[in-house]
Amino acid sequence: MKLLLTFSTVILLMLSGCGDNDAARGDKNTPGYAATVFFDALYNKKDMELALSRSTPRMGRIMRSYGTPSQFARNLVNMQYDQVTIEVDMTNQSLREQYGNEARINLIFTGMLHGEQVDDMRSVQLIRRKGEWYVDKINADPFAR
């Protein structure tokens, strides 16, 4: 599935796997920032502890049961990448939910796997606790078989 992104797609955050600096940019108090840090930790940094720090205890238990970030990403998220760029999809403008304690964010993944470009999209649900956003659920891919 190829996603066509136009310039009118407003991008709040963008991740690049290059460098050791925190790749997420934007307001650190948003659910989009937390979600991109979570997936950047899984796919680019391969750092389970960093991903766990951005997840709820419920999500953390599920992640630990898979053992490694790559096993979790392959089996539960159902996406694989050698390197990926992650963007928050702002086209539906539903981010106003972020002012409550729950948010649903759509993320666009563009990356490479075995030399081929792979584009995908996922929706995640986040919860705010004590002013911080945490990934609580990764919604099932509606286009998966």
CSV table of N, CA and C in Angstrom, one decimal:
chain,number,residue,atom,x,y,z
A,1,MET,N,0.8,-1.2,0.0
A,1,MET,CA,0.0,0.0,0.0
A,1,MET,C,0.9,1.2,0.0
A,2,LYS,N,0.7,2.1,-1.0
A,2,LYS,CA,1.5,3.3,-1.0
A,2,LYS,C,0.6,4.5,-0.5
A,3,LEU,N,1.2,5.3,0.3
A,3,LEU,CA,0.5,6.5,0.8
A,3,LEU,C,1.0,7.7,0.0
A,4,LEU,N,0.1,8.5,-0.5
A,4,LEU,CA,0.5,9.7,-1.2
A,4,LEU,C,0.3,10.9,-0.2
A,5,LEU,N,1.4,11.5,0.1
A,5,LEU,CA,1.3,12.7,1.0
A,5,LEU,C,1.5,13.9,0.2
A,6,THR,N,0.6,14.9,0.5
A,6,THR,CA,0.7,16.2,-0.2
A,6,THR,C,1.3,17.2,0.7
A,7,PHE,N,1.7,18.3,0.2
A,7,PHE,CA,2.2,19.4,1.0
A,7,PHE,C,1.2,19.9,2.0
A,8,SER,N,-0.1,19.7,1.7
A,8,SER,CA,-1.1,20.2,2.6
A,8,SER,C,-1.3,19.4,3.8
A,9,THR,N,-0.6,18.2,3.8
A,9,THR,CA,-0.6,17.4,5.1
A,9,THR,C,0.3,18.1,6.1
A,10,VAL,N,-0.3,18.6,7.1
A,10,VAL,CA,0.5,19.3,8.1
A,10,VAL,C,1.2,18.2,9.0
A,11,ILE,N,2.5,18.4,9.2
A,11,ILE,CA,3.2,17.5,9.9
A,11,ILE,C,3.7,18.2,11.2
A,12,LEU,N,3.2,17.6,12.4
A,12,LEU,CA,3.6,18.2,13.6
A,12,LEU,C,5.0,17.7,14.1
A,13,LEU,N,5.2,16.4,13.9
A,13,LEU,CA,6.5,15.8,14.3
A,13,LEU,C,7.0,15.0,13.2
A,14,MET,N,8.4,14.9,13.2
A,14,MET,CA,9.0,14.0,12.2
A,14,MET,C,10.2,13.4,12.9
A,15,LEU,N,10.4,12.1,12.6
A,15,LEU,CA,11.5,11.4,13.2
A,15,LEU,C,12.4,11.0,12.1
A,16,SER,N,13.7,11.0,12.4
A,16,SER,CA,14.7,10.5,11.6
A,16,SER,C,15.6,9.6,12.4
A,17,GLY,N,16.0,8.5,12.0
A,17,GLY,CA,16.8,7.6,12.7
A,17,GLY,C,18.3,8.0,12.8
A,18,CYS,N,18.6,9.1,12.2
A,18,CYS,CA,20.0,9.5,12.1
A,18,CYS,C,20.4,10.2,13.4
A,19,GLY,N,21.6,9.9,13.9
A,19,GLY,CA,22.2,10.6,15.0
A,19,GLY,C,21.7,10.0,16.3
A,20,ASP,N,22.4,10.5,17.4
A,20,ASP,CA,22.1,10.0,18.7
A,20,ASP,C,21.2,10.9,19.5
A,21,ASN,N,20.9,12.1,18.9
A,21,ASN,CA,20.1,13.1,19.6
A,21,ASN,C,18.6,12.6,19.6
A,22,ASP,N,17.8,13.1,20.5
A,22,ASP,CA,16.4,12.8,20.5
A,22,ASP,C,15.8,13.3,19.2
A,23,ALA,N,15.4,12.4,18.4
A,23,ALA,CA,15.0,12.7,17.0
A,23,ALA,C,13.6,13.4,16.9
A,24,ALA,N,12.8,13.2,18.0
A,24,ALA,CA,11.5,13.8,17.9
A,24,ALA,C,11.6,15.3,18.1
A,25,ARG,N,10.8,16.0,17.3
A,25,ARG,CA,10.8,17.5,17.5
A,25,ARG,C,9.3,17.9,17.7
A,26,GLY,N,9.1,19.0,18.3
A,26,GLY,CA,7.8,19.5,18.6
A,26,GLY,C,7.6,19.7,20.1
A,27,ASP,N,6.3,19.9,20.4
A,27,ASP,CA,5.9,20.1,21.8
A,27,ASP,C,6.0,18.8,22.6
A,28,LYS,N,6.8,18.7,23.6
A,28,LYS,CA,7.0,17.5,24.3
A,28,LYS,C,5.8,17.1,25.2
A,29,ASN,N,4.8,18.0,25.3
A,29,ASN,CA,3.6,17.8,26.1
A,29,ASN,C,2.4,17.3,25.2
A,30,THR,N,2.7,16.8,24.0
A,30,THR,CA,1.6,16.4,23.2
A,30,THR,C,1.6,14.8,23.0
A,31,PRO,N,0.5,14.3,22.8
A,31,PRO,CA,0.4,12.8,22.5
A,31,PRO,C,1.2,12.4,21.3
A,32,GLY,N,1.2,13.2,20.3
A,32,GLY,CA,2.0,12.9,19.1
A,32,GLY,C,3.5,12.7,19.4
A,33,TYR,N,4.0,13.6,20.2
A,33,TYR,CA,5.4,13.5,20.6
A,33,TYR,C,5.7,12.1,21.3
A,34,ALA,N,4.8,11.8,22.3
A,34,ALA,CA,5.0,10.5,23.0
A,34,ALA,C,4.9,9.3,22.1
A,35,ALA,N,4.0,9.4,21.2
A,35,ALA,CA,3.8,8.2,20.2
A,35,ALA,C,5.0,8.1,19.3
A,36,THR,N,5.6,9.2,18.8
A,36,THR,CA,6.7,9.1,17.9
A,36,THR,C,8.0,8.7,18.7
A,37,VAL,N,8.1,9.1,19.9
A,37,VAL,CA,9.3,8.6,20.7
A,37,VAL,C,9.1,7.1,21.0
A,38,PHE,N,7.9,6.7,21.3
A,38,PHE,CA,7.7,5.3,21.5
A,38,PHE,C,8.1,4.4,20.3
A,39,PHE,N,7.6,4.8,19.1
A,39,PHE,CA,7.9,4.0,17.9
A,39,PHE,C,9.3,4.2,17.4
A,40,ASP,N,9.9,5.4,17.6
A,40,ASP,CA,11.3,5.6,17.3
A,40,ASP,C,12.2,4.7,18.2
A,41,ALA,N,11.8,4.5,19.4
A,41,ALA,CA,12.6,3.6,20.3
A,41,ALA,C,12.5,2.2,19.8
A,42,LEU,N,11.3,1.8,19.3
A,42,LEU,CA,11.1,0.4,18.8
A,42,LEU,C,11.9,0.1,17.5
A,43,TYR,N,11.7,1.0,16.5
A,43,TYR,CA,12.2,0.8,15.2
A,43,TYR,C,13.6,1.3,14.9
A,44,ASN,N,13.9,2.4,15.4
A,44,ASN,CA,15.2,3.0,15.0
A,44,ASN,C,16.3,2.8,16.1
A,45,LYS,N,15.9,2.9,17.3
A,45,LYS,CA,16.9,2.8,18.4
A,45,LYS,C,16.9,1.4,19.0
A,46,LYS,N,15.9,0.6,18.7
A,46,LYS,CA,15.8,-0.8,19.2
A,46,LYS,C,16.0,-0.8,20.7
A,47,ASP,N,15.4,0.1,21.4
A,47,ASP,CA,15.5,0.4,22.9
A,47,ASP,C,14.2,0.1,23.6
A,48,MET,N,14.1,-1.1,24.1
A,48,MET,CA,12.9,-1.5,24.8
A,48,MET,C,12.6,-0.7,26.0
A,49,GLU,N,13.6,-0.3,26.8
A,49,GLU,CA,13.4,0.5,28.0
A,49,GLU,C,12.9,1.9,27.7
A,50,LEU,N,13.4,2.5,26.6
A,50,LEU,CA,12.8,3.8,26.2
A,50,LEU,C,11.4,3.7,25.8
A,51,ALA,N,11.1,2.7,25.0
A,51,ALA,CA,9.7,2.4,24.6
A,51,ALA,C,8.8,2.2,25.8
A,52,LEU,N,9.3,1.4,26.8
A,52,LEU,CA,8.5,1.1,28.0
A,52,LEU,C,8.2,2.4,28.8
A,53,SER,N,9.2,3.3,28.7
A,53,SER,CA,9.0,4.6,29.5
A,53,SER,C,7.9,5.5,28.9
A,54,ARG,N,7.5,5.2,27.7
A,54,ARG,CA,6.5,5.9,27.0
A,54,ARG,C,5.2,5.1,26.9
A,55,SER,N,5.1,4.0,27.6
A,55,SER,CA,3.9,3.2,27.6
A,55,SER,C,3.2,3.0,28.9
A,56,THR,N,2.0,2.7,28.9
A,56,THR,CA,1.2,2.4,30.2
A,56,THR,C,1.7,1.1,30.7
A,57,PRO,N,1.4,0.8,32.0
A,57,PRO,CA,1.8,-0.5,32.6
A,57,PRO,C,1.2,-1.7,31.8
A,58,ARG,N,-0.1,-1.5,31.3
A,58,ARG,CA,-0.7,-2.6,30.6
A,58,ARG,C,0.0,-2.8,29.3
A,59,MET,N,0.4,-1.8,28.5
A,59,MET,CA,1.1,-2.0,27.3
A,59,MET,C,2.5,-2.5,27.6
A,60,GLY,N,3.1,-2.1,28.7
A,60,GLY,CA,4.4,-2.6,29.1
A,60,GLY,C,4.4,-4.1,29.3
A,61,ARG,N,3.4,-4.6,30.0
A,61,ARG,CA,3.3,-6.1,30.2
A,61,ARG,C,3.3,-6.8,28.9
A,62,ILE,N,2.5,-6.3,27.9
A,62,ILE,CA,2.4,-6.9,26.6
A,62,ILE,C,3.8,-6.9,25.9
A,63,MET,N,4.4,-5.7,26.0
A,63,MET,CA,5.7,-5.6,25.3
A,63,MET,C,6.8,-6.6,25.9
A,64,ARG,N,6.8,-6.6,27.2
A,64,ARG,CA,7.8,-7.5,27.9
A,64,ARG,C,7.6,-9.0,27.5
A,65,SER,N,6.3,-9.4,27.2
A,65,SER,CA,6.0,-10.8,26.9
A,65,SER,C,6.7,-11.2,25.6
A,66,TYR,N,7.0,-10.2,24.7
A,66,TYR,CA,7.6,-10.5,23.4
A,66,TYR,C,9.1,-10.5,23.5
A,67,GLY,N,9.7,-10.0,24.6
A,67,GLY,CA,11.1,-10.1,24.8
A,67,GLY,C,12.0,-9.0,24.2
A,68,THR,N,11.8,-8.7,22.9
A,68,THR,CA,12.7,-7.7,22.2
A,68,THR,C,11.8,-6.8,21.5
A,69,PRO,N,12.3,-5.6,21.2
A,69,PRO,CA,11.5,-4.6,20.4
A,69,PRO,C,11.2,-5.1,19.0
A,70,SER,N,12.1,-5.9,18.4
A,70,SER,CA,11.8,-6.3,17.0
A,70,SER,C,10.7,-7.4,17.0
A,71,GLN,N,10.7,-8.3,18.0
A,71,GLN,CA,9.6,-9.3,18.1
A,71,GLN,C,8.3,-8.6,18.4
A,72,PHE,N,8.2,-7.6,19.3
A,72,PHE,CA,7.0,-6.9,19.6
A,72,PHE,C,6.5,-6.2,18.3
A,73,ALA,N,7.4,-5.5,17.6
A,73,ALA,CA,7.0,-4.8,16.4
A,73,ALA,C,6.5,-5.7,15.3
A,74,ARG,N,7.2,-6.8,15.1
A,74,ARG,CA,6.8,-7.8,14.1
A,74,ARG,C,5.5,-8.5,14.4
A,75,ASN,N,5.3,-8.9,15.6
A,75,ASN,CA,4.1,-9.7,15.9
A,75,ASN,C,2.9,-8.9,16.3
A,76,LEU,N,3.0,-7.9,17.1
A,76,LEU,CA,1.9,-7.1,17.6
A,76,LEU,C,1.5,-5.9,16.7
A,77,VAL,N,2.6,-5.2,16.4
A,77,VAL,CA,2.3,-4.0,15.5
A,77,VAL,C,2.2,-4.4,14.1
A,78,ASN,N,2.8,-5.5,13.7
A,78,ASN,CA,2.7,-6.1,12.3
A,78,ASN,C,3.3,-5.2,11.3
A,79,MET,N,4.5,-4.6,11.7
A,79,MET,CA,5.2,-3.8,10.7
A,79,MET,C,6.7,-4.1,11.0
A,80,GLN,N,7.5,-4.1,9.9
A,80,GLN,CA,9.0,-4.3,10.1
A,80,GLN,C,9.7,-3.2,9.2
A,81,TYR,N,10.8,-2.7,9.7
A,81,TYR,CA,11.6,-1.7,9.0
A,81,TYR,C,13.0,-1.9,9.4
A,82,ASP,N,13.9,-1.6,8.5
A,82,ASP,CA,15.3,-1.5,8.8
A,82,ASP,C,15.6,-0.1,9.4
A,83,GLN,N,14.9,0.9,8.9
A,83,GLN,CA,15.0,2.3,9.3
A,83,GLN,C,13.7,2.9,8.9
A,84,VAL,N,13.2,3.8,9.7
A,84,VAL,CA,11.8,4.4,9.4
A,84,VAL,C,11.8,5.9,9.9
A,85,THR,N,11.0,6.6,9.1
A,85,THR,CA,10.6,8.0,9.5
A,85,THR,C,9.2,7.9,9.9
A,86,ILE,N,8.9,8.6,11.0
A,86,ILE,CA,7.5,8.6,11.6
A,86,ILE,C,7.0,10.0,11.7
A,87,GLU,N,5.8,10.1,11.2
A,87,GLU,CA,5.1,11.5,11.1
A,87,GLU,C,3.7,11.3,11.7
A,88,VAL,N,3.3,12.4,12.4
A,88,VAL,CA,1.9,12.5,12.9
A,88,VAL,C,1.0,13.0,11.8
A,89,ASP,N,0.0,12.2,11.5
A,89,ASP,CA,-1.0,12.6,10.5
A,89,ASP,C,-1.9,13.6,11.0
A,90,MET,N,-1.9,14.8,10.5
A,90,MET,CA,-2.8,15.9,11.0
A,90,MET,C,-3.9,16.1,10.0
A,91,THR,N,-4.2,15.3,9.1
A,91,THR,CA,-5.2,15.6,8.1
A,91,THR,C,-6.6,15.6,8.6
A,92,ASN,N,-6.9,14.8,9.6
A,92,ASN,CA,-8.2,14.7,10.1
A,92,ASN,C,-8.5,15.7,11.2
A,93,GLN,N,-7.4,16.4,11.7
A,93,GLN,CA,-7.5,17.5,12.7
A,93,GLN,C,-8.2,17.1,13.9
A,94,SER,N,-8.2,15.8,14.3
A,94,SER,CA,-8.9,15.3,15.5
A,94,SER,C,-8.0,15.4,16.7
A,95,LEU,N,-6.9,16.1,16.6
A,95,LEU,CA,-6.0,16.2,17.8
A,95,LEU,C,-6.5,17.1,18.9
A,96,ARG,N,-7.6,17.7,18.7
A,96,ARG,CA,-8.2,18.5,19.8
A,96,ARG,C,-8.5,17.6,21.0
A,97,GLU,N,-8.6,16.3,20.8
A,97,GLU,CA,-8.8,15.4,21.9
A,97,GLU,C,-7.7,15.4,22.9
A,98,GLN,N,-6.6,15.9,22.5
A,98,GLN,CA,-5.4,15.9,23.4
A,98,GLN,C,-5.6,16.8,24.6
A,99,TYR,N,-6.6,17.6,24.6
A,99,TYR,CA,-6.8,18.5,25.8
A,99,TYR,C,-7.5,17.7,26.9
A,100,GLY,N,-8.0,16.5,26.6
A,100,GLY,CA,-8.5,15.7,27.7
A,100,GLY,C,-7.4,14.8,28.2
A,101,ASN,N,-7.8,13.7,28.7
A,101,ASN,CA,-6.8,12.8,29.2
A,101,ASN,C,-6.6,11.6,28.3
A,102,GLU,N,-7.3,11.6,27.2
A,102,GLU,CA,-7.1,10.5,26.2
A,102,GLU,C,-7.0,11.1,24.8
A,103,ALA,N,-6.2,10.4,24.0
A,103,ALA,CA,-6.1,10.9,22.6
A,103,ALA,C,-5.9,9.7,21.7
A,104,ARG,N,-6.3,9.9,20.5
A,104,ARG,CA,-6.1,8.9,19.4
A,104,ARG,C,-5.3,9.6,18.3
A,105,ILE,N,-4.1,9.0,18.0
A,105,ILE,CA,-3.2,9.7,17.0
A,105,ILE,C,-3.0,8.7,15.9
A,106,ASN,N,-3.0,9.3,14.7
A,106,ASN,CA,-2.7,8.5,13.5
A,106,ASN,C,-1.2,8.8,13.1
A,107,LEU,N,-0.4,7.8,12.9
A,107,LEU,CA,1.0,7.9,12.5
A,107,LEU,C,1.2,7.4,11.2
A,108,ILE,N,2.1,8.0,10.4
A,108,ILE,CA,2.5,7.6,9.1
A,108,ILE,C,3.9,7.1,9.2
A,109,PHE,N,4.2,5.9,8.7
A,109,PHE,CA,5.5,5.3,8.7
A,109,PHE,C,6.0,5.2,7.3
A,110,THR,N,7.2,5.7,7.1
A,110,THR,CA,7.9,5.6,5.8
A,110,THR,C,9.3,5.1,6.0
A,111,GLY,N,9.6,3.9,5.5
A,111,GLY,CA,10.9,3.4,5.8
A,111,GLY,C,11.3,2.4,4.7
A,112,MET,N,12.5,1.7,5.1
A,112,MET,CA,13.0,0.7,4.2
A,112,MET,C,13.1,-0.6,4.9
A,113,LEU,N,12.8,-1.7,4.1
A,113,LEU,CA,13.0,-3.0,4.6
A,113,LEU,C,13.5,-3.8,3.4
A,114,HIS,N,14.7,-4.4,3.7
A,114,HIS,CA,15.4,-5.2,2.7
A,114,HIS,C,15.6,-4.4,1.3
A,115,GLY,N,15.9,-3.1,1.4
A,115,GLY,CA,16.1,-2.3,0.2
A,115,GLY,C,14.9,-1.8,-0.5
A,116,GLU,N,13.7,-2.1,0.0
A,116,GLU,CA,12.4,-1.6,-0.6
A,116,GLU,C,11.7,-0.7,0.3
A,117,GLN,N,11.1,0.3,-0.3
A,117,GLN,CA,10.4,1.3,0.5
A,117,GLN,C,9.0,0.7,1.0
A,118,VAL,N,8.7,0.9,2.3
A,118,VAL,CA,7.5,0.4,2.9
A,118,VAL,C,6.8,1.6,3.5
A,119,ASP,N,5.5,1.8,3.1
A,119,ASP,CA,4.7,2.9,3.7
A,119,ASP,C,3.6,2.3,4.5
A,120,ASP,N,3.3,2.8,5.7
A,120,ASP,CA,2.2,2.2,6.4
A,120,ASP,C,1.6,3.3,7.3
A,121,MET,N,0.5,2.9,8.0
A,121,MET,CA,-0.2,3.9,8.9
A,121,MET,C,-0.7,3.1,10.1
A,122,ARG,N,-0.6,3.7,11.2
A,122,ARG,CA,-1.2,3.1,12.4
A,122,ARG,C,-1.9,4.1,13.3
A,123,SER,N,-2.9,3.7,14.0
A,123,SER,CA,-3.6,4.5,15.0
A,123,SER,C,-3.3,4.0,16.4
A,124,VAL,N,-2.9,4.9,17.3
A,124,VAL,CA,-2.6,4.6,18.6
A,124,VAL,C,-3.4,5.4,19.6
A,125,GLN,N,-3.7,4.8,20.7
A,125,GLN,CA,-4.5,5.5,21.8
A,125,GLN,C,-3.5,5.8,22.9
A,126,LEU,N,-3.6,7.0,23.4
A,126,LEU,CA,-2.7,7.4,24.5
A,126,LEU,C,-3.5,7.9,25.7
A,127,ILE,N,-2.9,7.8,26.8
A,127,ILE,CA,-3.5,8.3,28.1
A,127,ILE,C,-2.6,9.3,28.7
A,128,ARG,N,-3.1,10.4,29.3
A,128,ARG,CA,-2.3,11.3,30.0
A,128,ARG,C,-2.4,11.0,31.5
A,129,ARG,N,-1.2,10.9,32.1
A,129,ARG,CA,-1.2,10.7,33.6
A,129,ARG,C,-0.1,11.6,34.1
A,130,LYS,N,-0.5,12.4,35.1
A,130,LYS,CA,0.4,13.4,35.8
A,130,LYS,C,1.2,14.2,34.7
A,131,GLY,N,0.4,14.7,33.7
A,131,GLY,CA,0.9,15.6,32.7
A,131,GLY,C,1.8,15.0,31.6
A,132,GLU,N,2.0,13.7,31.6
A,132,GLU,CA,2.7,13.0,30.6
A,132,GLU,C,1.8,12.0,29.8
A,133,TRP,N,2.1,11.9,28.5
A,133,TRP,CA,1.4,11.0,27.6
A,133,TRP,C,2.0,9.7,27.5
A,134,TYR,N,1.2,8.6,27.5
A,134,TYR,CA,1.7,7.2,27.4
A,134,TYR,C,0.9,6.5,26.4
A,135,VAL,N,1.6,5.6,25.6
A,135,VAL,CA,0.9,4.8,24.6
A,135,VAL,C,0.2,3.7,25.4
A,136,ASP,N,-1.1,3.6,25.2
A,136,ASP,CA,-1.9,2.6,25.9
A,136,ASP,C,-2.4,1.4,25.0
A,137,LYS,N,-2.6,1.7,23.7
A,137,LYS,CA,-3.1,0.7,22.8
A,137,LYS,C,-2.7,1.0,21.4
A,138,ILE,N,-2.3,0.0,20.6
A,138,ILE,CA,-2.1,0.2,19.2
A,138,ILE,C,-3.3,-0.5,18.5
A,139,ASN,N,-4.0,0.3,17.8
A,139,ASN,CA,-5.2,-0.2,17.2
A,139,ASN,C,-4.9,-1.1,16.0
A,140,ALA,N,-5.8,-2.1,15.9
A,140,ALA,CA,-5.6,-3.1,14.8
A,140,ALA,C,-5.6,-2.4,13.4
A,141,ASP,N,-4.8,-2.9,12.5
A,141,ASP,CA,-4.7,-2.4,11.2
A,141,ASP,C,-6.0,-2.8,10.5
A,142,PRO,N,-6.8,-1.9,10.1
A,142,PRO,CA,-8.1,-2.2,9.4
A,142,PRO,C,-7.9,-2.9,8.0
A,143,PHE,N,-6.7,-2.7,7.5
A,143,PHE,CA,-6.5,-3.3,6.1
A,143,PHE,C,-5.7,-4.6,6.1
A,144,ALA,N,-5.4,-5.1,7.4
A,144,ALA,CA,-4.7,-6.4,7.5
A,144,ALA,C,-5.6,-7.5,7.2
A,145,ARG,N,-5.0,-8.6,6.7
A,145,ARG,CA,-5.9,-9.8,6.4
A,145,ARG,C,-6.2,-10.5,7.6
